[in-house]
XYZ file of C-alpha atoms in Angstrom:
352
model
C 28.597 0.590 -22.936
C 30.828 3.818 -22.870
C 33.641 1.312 -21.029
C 33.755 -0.699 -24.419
C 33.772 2.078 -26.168
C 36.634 3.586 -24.372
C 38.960 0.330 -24.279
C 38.207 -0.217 -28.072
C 39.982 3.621 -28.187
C 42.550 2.719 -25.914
C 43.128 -0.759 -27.818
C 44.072 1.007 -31.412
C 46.638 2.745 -28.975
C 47.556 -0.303 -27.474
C 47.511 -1.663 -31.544
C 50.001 0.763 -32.715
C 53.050 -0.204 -29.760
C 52.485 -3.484 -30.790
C 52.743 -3.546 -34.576
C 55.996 -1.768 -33.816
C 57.372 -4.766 -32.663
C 60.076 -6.478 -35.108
C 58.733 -10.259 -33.794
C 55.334 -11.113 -35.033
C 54.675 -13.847 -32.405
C 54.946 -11.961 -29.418
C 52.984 -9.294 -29.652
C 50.285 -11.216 -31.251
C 50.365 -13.596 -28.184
C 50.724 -10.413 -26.239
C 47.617 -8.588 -27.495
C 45.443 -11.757 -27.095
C 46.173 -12.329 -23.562
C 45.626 -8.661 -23.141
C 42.256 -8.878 -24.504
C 41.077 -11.905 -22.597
C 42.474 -10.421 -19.361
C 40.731 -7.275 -19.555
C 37.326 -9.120 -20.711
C 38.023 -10.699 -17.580
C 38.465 -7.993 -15.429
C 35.339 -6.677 -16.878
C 33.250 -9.948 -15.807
C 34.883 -9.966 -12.312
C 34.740 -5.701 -11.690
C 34.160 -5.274 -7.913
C 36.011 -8.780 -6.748
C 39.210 -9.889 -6.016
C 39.938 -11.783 -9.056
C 39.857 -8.914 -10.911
C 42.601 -7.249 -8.853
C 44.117 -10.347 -8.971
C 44.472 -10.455 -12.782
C 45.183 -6.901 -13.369
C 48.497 -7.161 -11.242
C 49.245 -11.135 -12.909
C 48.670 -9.120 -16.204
C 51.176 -5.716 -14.708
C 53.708 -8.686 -13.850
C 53.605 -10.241 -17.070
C 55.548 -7.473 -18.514
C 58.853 -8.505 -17.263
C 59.045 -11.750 -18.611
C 57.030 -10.748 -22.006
C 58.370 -7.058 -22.326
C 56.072 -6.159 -25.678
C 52.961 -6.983 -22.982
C 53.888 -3.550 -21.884
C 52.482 -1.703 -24.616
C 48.830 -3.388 -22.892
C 49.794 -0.416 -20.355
C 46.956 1.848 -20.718
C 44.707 -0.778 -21.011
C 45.436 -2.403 -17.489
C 45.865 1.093 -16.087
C 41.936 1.609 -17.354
C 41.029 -1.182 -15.406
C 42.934 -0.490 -12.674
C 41.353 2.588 -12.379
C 37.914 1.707 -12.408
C 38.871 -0.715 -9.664
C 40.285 2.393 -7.649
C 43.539 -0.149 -7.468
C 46.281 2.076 -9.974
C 49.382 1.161 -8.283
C 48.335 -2.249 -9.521
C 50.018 -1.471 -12.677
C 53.458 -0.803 -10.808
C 54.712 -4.096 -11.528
C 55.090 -3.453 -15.154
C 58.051 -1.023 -14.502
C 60.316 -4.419 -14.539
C 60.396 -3.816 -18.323
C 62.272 -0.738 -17.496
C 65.424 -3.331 -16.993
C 64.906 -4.523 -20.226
C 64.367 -1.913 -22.130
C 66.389 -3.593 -24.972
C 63.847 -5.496 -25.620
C 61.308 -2.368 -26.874
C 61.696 0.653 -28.769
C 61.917 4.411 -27.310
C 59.171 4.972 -29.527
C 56.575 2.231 -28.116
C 58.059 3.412 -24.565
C 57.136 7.064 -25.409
C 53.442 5.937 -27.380
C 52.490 3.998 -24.405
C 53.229 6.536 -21.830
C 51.010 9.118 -24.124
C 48.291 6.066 -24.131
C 48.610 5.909 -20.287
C 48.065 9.682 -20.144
C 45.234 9.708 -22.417
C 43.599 6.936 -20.462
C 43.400 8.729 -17.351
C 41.898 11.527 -19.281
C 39.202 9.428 -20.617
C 38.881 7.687 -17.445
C 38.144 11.253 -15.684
C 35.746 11.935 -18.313
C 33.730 8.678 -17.894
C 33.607 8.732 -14.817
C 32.401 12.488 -14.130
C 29.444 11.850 -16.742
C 28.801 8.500 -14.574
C 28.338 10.073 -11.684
C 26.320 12.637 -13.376
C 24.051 10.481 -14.502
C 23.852 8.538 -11.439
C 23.445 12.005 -9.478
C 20.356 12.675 -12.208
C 19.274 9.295 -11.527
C 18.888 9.602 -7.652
C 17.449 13.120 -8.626
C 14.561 11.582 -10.666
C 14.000 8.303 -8.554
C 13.836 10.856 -5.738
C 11.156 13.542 -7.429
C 9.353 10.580 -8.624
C 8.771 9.435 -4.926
C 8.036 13.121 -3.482
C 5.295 12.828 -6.533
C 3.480 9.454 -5.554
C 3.675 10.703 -1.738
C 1.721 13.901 -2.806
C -0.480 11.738 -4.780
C -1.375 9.902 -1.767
C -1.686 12.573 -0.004
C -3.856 14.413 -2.055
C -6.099 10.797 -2.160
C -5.733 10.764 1.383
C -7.116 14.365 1.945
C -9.991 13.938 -0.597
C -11.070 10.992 1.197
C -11.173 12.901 4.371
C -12.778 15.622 2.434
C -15.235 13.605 1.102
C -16.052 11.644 4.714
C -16.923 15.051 6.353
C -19.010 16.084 3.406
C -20.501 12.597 3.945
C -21.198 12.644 7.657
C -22.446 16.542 7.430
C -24.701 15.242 4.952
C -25.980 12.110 7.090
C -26.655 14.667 10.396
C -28.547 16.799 8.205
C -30.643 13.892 6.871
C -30.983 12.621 10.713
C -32.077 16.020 11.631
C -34.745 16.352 9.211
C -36.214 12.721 10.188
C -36.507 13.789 13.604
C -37.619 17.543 12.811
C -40.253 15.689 10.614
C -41.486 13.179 13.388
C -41.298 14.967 15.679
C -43.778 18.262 14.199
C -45.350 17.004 11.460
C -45.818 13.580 12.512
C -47.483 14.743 16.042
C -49.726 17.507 13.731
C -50.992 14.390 11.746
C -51.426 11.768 14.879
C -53.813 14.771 16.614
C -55.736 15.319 13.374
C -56.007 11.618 13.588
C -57.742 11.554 16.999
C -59.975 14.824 16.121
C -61.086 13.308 12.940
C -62.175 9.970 14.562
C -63.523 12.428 17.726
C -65.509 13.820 14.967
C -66.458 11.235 13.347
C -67.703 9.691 16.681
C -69.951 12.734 17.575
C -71.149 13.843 14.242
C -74.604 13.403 13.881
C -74.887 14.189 10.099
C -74.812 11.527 7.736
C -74.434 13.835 5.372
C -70.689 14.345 6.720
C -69.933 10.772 7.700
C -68.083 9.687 4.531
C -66.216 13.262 4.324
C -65.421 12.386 7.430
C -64.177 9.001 6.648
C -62.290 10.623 3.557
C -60.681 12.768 5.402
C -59.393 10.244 8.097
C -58.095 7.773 5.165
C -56.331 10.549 3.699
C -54.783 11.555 7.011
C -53.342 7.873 7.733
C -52.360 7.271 3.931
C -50.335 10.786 4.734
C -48.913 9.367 8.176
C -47.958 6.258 6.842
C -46.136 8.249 4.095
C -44.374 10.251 6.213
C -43.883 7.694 8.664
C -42.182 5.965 5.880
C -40.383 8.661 4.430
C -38.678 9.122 8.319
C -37.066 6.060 8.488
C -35.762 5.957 5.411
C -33.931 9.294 5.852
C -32.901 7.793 9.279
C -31.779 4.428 8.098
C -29.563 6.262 5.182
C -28.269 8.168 7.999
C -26.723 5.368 9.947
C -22.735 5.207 8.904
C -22.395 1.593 9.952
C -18.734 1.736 10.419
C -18.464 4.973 12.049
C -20.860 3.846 14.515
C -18.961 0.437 14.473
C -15.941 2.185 15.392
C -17.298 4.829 18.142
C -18.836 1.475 19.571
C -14.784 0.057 19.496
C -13.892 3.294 20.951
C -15.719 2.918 24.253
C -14.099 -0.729 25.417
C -12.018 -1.682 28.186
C -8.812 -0.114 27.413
C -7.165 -4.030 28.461
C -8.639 -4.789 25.028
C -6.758 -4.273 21.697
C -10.185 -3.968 19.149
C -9.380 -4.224 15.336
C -11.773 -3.828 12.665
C -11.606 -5.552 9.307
C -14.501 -3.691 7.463
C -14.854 -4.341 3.700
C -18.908 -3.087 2.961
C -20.562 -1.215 0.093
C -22.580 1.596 -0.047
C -25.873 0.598 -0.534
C -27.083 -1.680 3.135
C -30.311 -1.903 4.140
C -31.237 0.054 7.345
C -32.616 -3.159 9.457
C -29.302 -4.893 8.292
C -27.142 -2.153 9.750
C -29.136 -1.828 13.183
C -28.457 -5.842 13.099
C -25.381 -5.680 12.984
C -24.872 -2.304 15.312
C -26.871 -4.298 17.860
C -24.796 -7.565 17.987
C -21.544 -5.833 17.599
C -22.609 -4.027 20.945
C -24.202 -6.769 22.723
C -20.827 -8.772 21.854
C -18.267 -5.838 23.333
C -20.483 -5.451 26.352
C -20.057 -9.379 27.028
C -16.501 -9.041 26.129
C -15.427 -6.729 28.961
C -18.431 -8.354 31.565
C -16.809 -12.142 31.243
C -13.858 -12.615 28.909
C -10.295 -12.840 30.418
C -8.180 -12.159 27.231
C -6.740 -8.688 25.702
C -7.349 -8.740 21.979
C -11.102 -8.671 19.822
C -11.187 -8.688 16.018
C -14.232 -7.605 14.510
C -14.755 -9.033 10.359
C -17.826 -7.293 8.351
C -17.774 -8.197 5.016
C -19.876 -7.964 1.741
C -20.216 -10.888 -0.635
C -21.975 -11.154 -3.677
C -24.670 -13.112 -2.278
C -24.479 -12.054 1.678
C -23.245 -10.032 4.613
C -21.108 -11.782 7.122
C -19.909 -10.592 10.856
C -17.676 -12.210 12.908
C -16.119 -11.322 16.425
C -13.154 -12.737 18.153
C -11.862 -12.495 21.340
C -9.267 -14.352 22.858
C -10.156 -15.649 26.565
C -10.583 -19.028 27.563
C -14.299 -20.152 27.119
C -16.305 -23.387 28.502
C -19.297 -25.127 26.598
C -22.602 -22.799 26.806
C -24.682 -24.508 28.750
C -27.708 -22.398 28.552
C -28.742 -19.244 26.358
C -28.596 -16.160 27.803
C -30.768 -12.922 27.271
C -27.577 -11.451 25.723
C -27.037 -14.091 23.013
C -30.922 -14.573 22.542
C -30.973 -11.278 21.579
C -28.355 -11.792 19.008
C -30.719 -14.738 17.854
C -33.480 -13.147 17.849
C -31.998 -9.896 16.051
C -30.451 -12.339 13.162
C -33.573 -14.110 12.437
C -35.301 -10.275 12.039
C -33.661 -9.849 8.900
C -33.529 -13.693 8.193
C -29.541 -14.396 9.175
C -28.140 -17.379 10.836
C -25.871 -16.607 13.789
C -23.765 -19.347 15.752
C -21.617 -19.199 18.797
C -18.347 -21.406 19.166
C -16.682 -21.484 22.607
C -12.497 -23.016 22.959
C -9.770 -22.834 25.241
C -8.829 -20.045 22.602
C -11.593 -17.686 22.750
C -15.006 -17.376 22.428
C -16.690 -16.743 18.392
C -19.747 -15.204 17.307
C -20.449 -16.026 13.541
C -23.241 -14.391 11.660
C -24.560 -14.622 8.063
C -27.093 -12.757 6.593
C -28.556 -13.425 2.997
C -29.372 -10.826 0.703
């Protein structure tokens, strides 16, 4: 936009030399092909038609002499295209200077000089603004990059408050099982010792009280200790440390999209298989690469493992896989097991 501007500036220059002119035709005819060449130029900036037209247009002054008072506005193009001497050829009009006026000689040398002044000036505050521009695009991406940093460091924050918080929980389930839930087994046994030798019958439903109240309690606690272990378990961590352990022959991904809220005896499923499946991974498959997939759906939890060595047709069940079987129907899942020439697939779904 500041381009048009300038050439409309440099074109009431380029007005004046012409409207010197005693002919009327030819500088009208002058001034118009002036005009379309430089719109040209404009459409074509960077290519080599627009060099191309600028010198035609330089050229054209010796055989249309008045086409020289155009100067300044072919030398602003020509600048902008870093080509200047482009406008050399329009010195032929020097050798027939007859043909125009000391004073449109003189005005369009002044127009040539004050074109390179606003061409200096454009192009400084261009390459300001493109400096600013480069500046801002540059702060802006120092900005997002702390942004995800800062994401990236709360997250980390946040998974070592987490995992501080699930040992803690783990120690207190076994710190409870392990004292209280041994005091209340062996007042279990004394109270039924009691009960056996007692002699009273005065004391035998005390007794009995006492004993219910005692296994309501254990059950209770009992309860209370595997839910504080089964909130402990950090299914991917565990996931991963399992990963971490394989044959180093084996490149192990993990595509692991779950919520927060799994049961325990879902997680130990799927801990279990995921185990059972690396072990038989590194004791009989020949290939390099295993993908694990645990995913949440709306309606159900899915696990599948790849690996990528040649496999036969099962031909009979082994302990490994029955235990697989056997740990999918516990929690009511379906689990199947496809064999190829391109790997061997264990594919599990478990309802909610």
């Amino acid at each position: 936009m500041n381009r048009l501007f300038d050439k409309l500036a440099i074109m009431l220059i380029c007005m004046v030399g012409f409207s010197m002119s005693e002919n009327n035709a030819a500088p009208v005819a002058a001034l118009l092909i002036s005009v379309g060449a430089s719109s040209l130029v404009q459409l074509f900036t960077g290519r080599t038609a627009a060099a191309v037209i600028i010198g035609v247009s330089a050229a054209m002054c010796g055989v249309l002499p008045v086409s020289f008072c155009a100067l300044p506005l072919m030398l602003y193009d020509a600048l902008w295209e870093k080509k200047w001497w482009l406008t050399l050829p329009a010195a032929a009009v020097l050798f027939r200077g007859e043909e125009l006026s000391s004073r449109q000689i003189i005005l369009t040398a002044a127009g040539c000089l004050i074109t390179i002044i606003i061409y200096m000036r454009v192009s400084r505050l261009e390459e300001t603004v493109e400096r600013l521009t480069e500046l801002r695009d540059e702060v802006t991406e120092k900005n997002l990059r702390l942004a995800s940093q800062n994401v990236s460091l709360a997250q980390a924050q946040y998974n070592e408050i987490h995992l501080a918080t699930l040992k803690e929980r783990n120690r207190i389930a076994r710190e409870i099982h392990d004292n209280v839930g041994h005091m209340l087994t062996r007042s279990l046994l004394q109270s039924g010792a009691l009960m056996i030798i007692n002699k009273d019958d005065n004391l035998k439903e005390p007794l009995a009280s006492l004993r219910d109240t005692l296994d309501n309690a254990m059950t209770s606690i009992r309860q209370s200790v595997h839910d504080l272990h089964d909130d402990s378990i950090d299914l991917k961590a565990v996931i991963e440390d399992s990963m971490s352990s394989v044959d180093k022959r084996f490149d192990v991904r993990l595509d692991y999209d779950m919520g927060e809220n799994i049961p325990g005896n879902i997680k130990l499923c799927m801990i279990g298989i995921v185990k059972e499946s690396l072990s038989n991974a590194v004791k009989h498959s020949s290939g390099d690469r295993i993908s694990i997939m645990i995913r949440e759906h709306p309606a159900f939890y899915q696990l599948a493992i790849d690996d990528n060595g040649s496999c036969g047709e099962i031909k009979e069940t082994g302990i490994g896989l029955k235990n697989m079987e056997d740990r999918a129907a516990s929690v009511g899942g379906r689990i199947s097991f496809t064999p190829s020439k391109n790997g061997f697939k264990i594919f599990m779904s478990i309802p909610k």
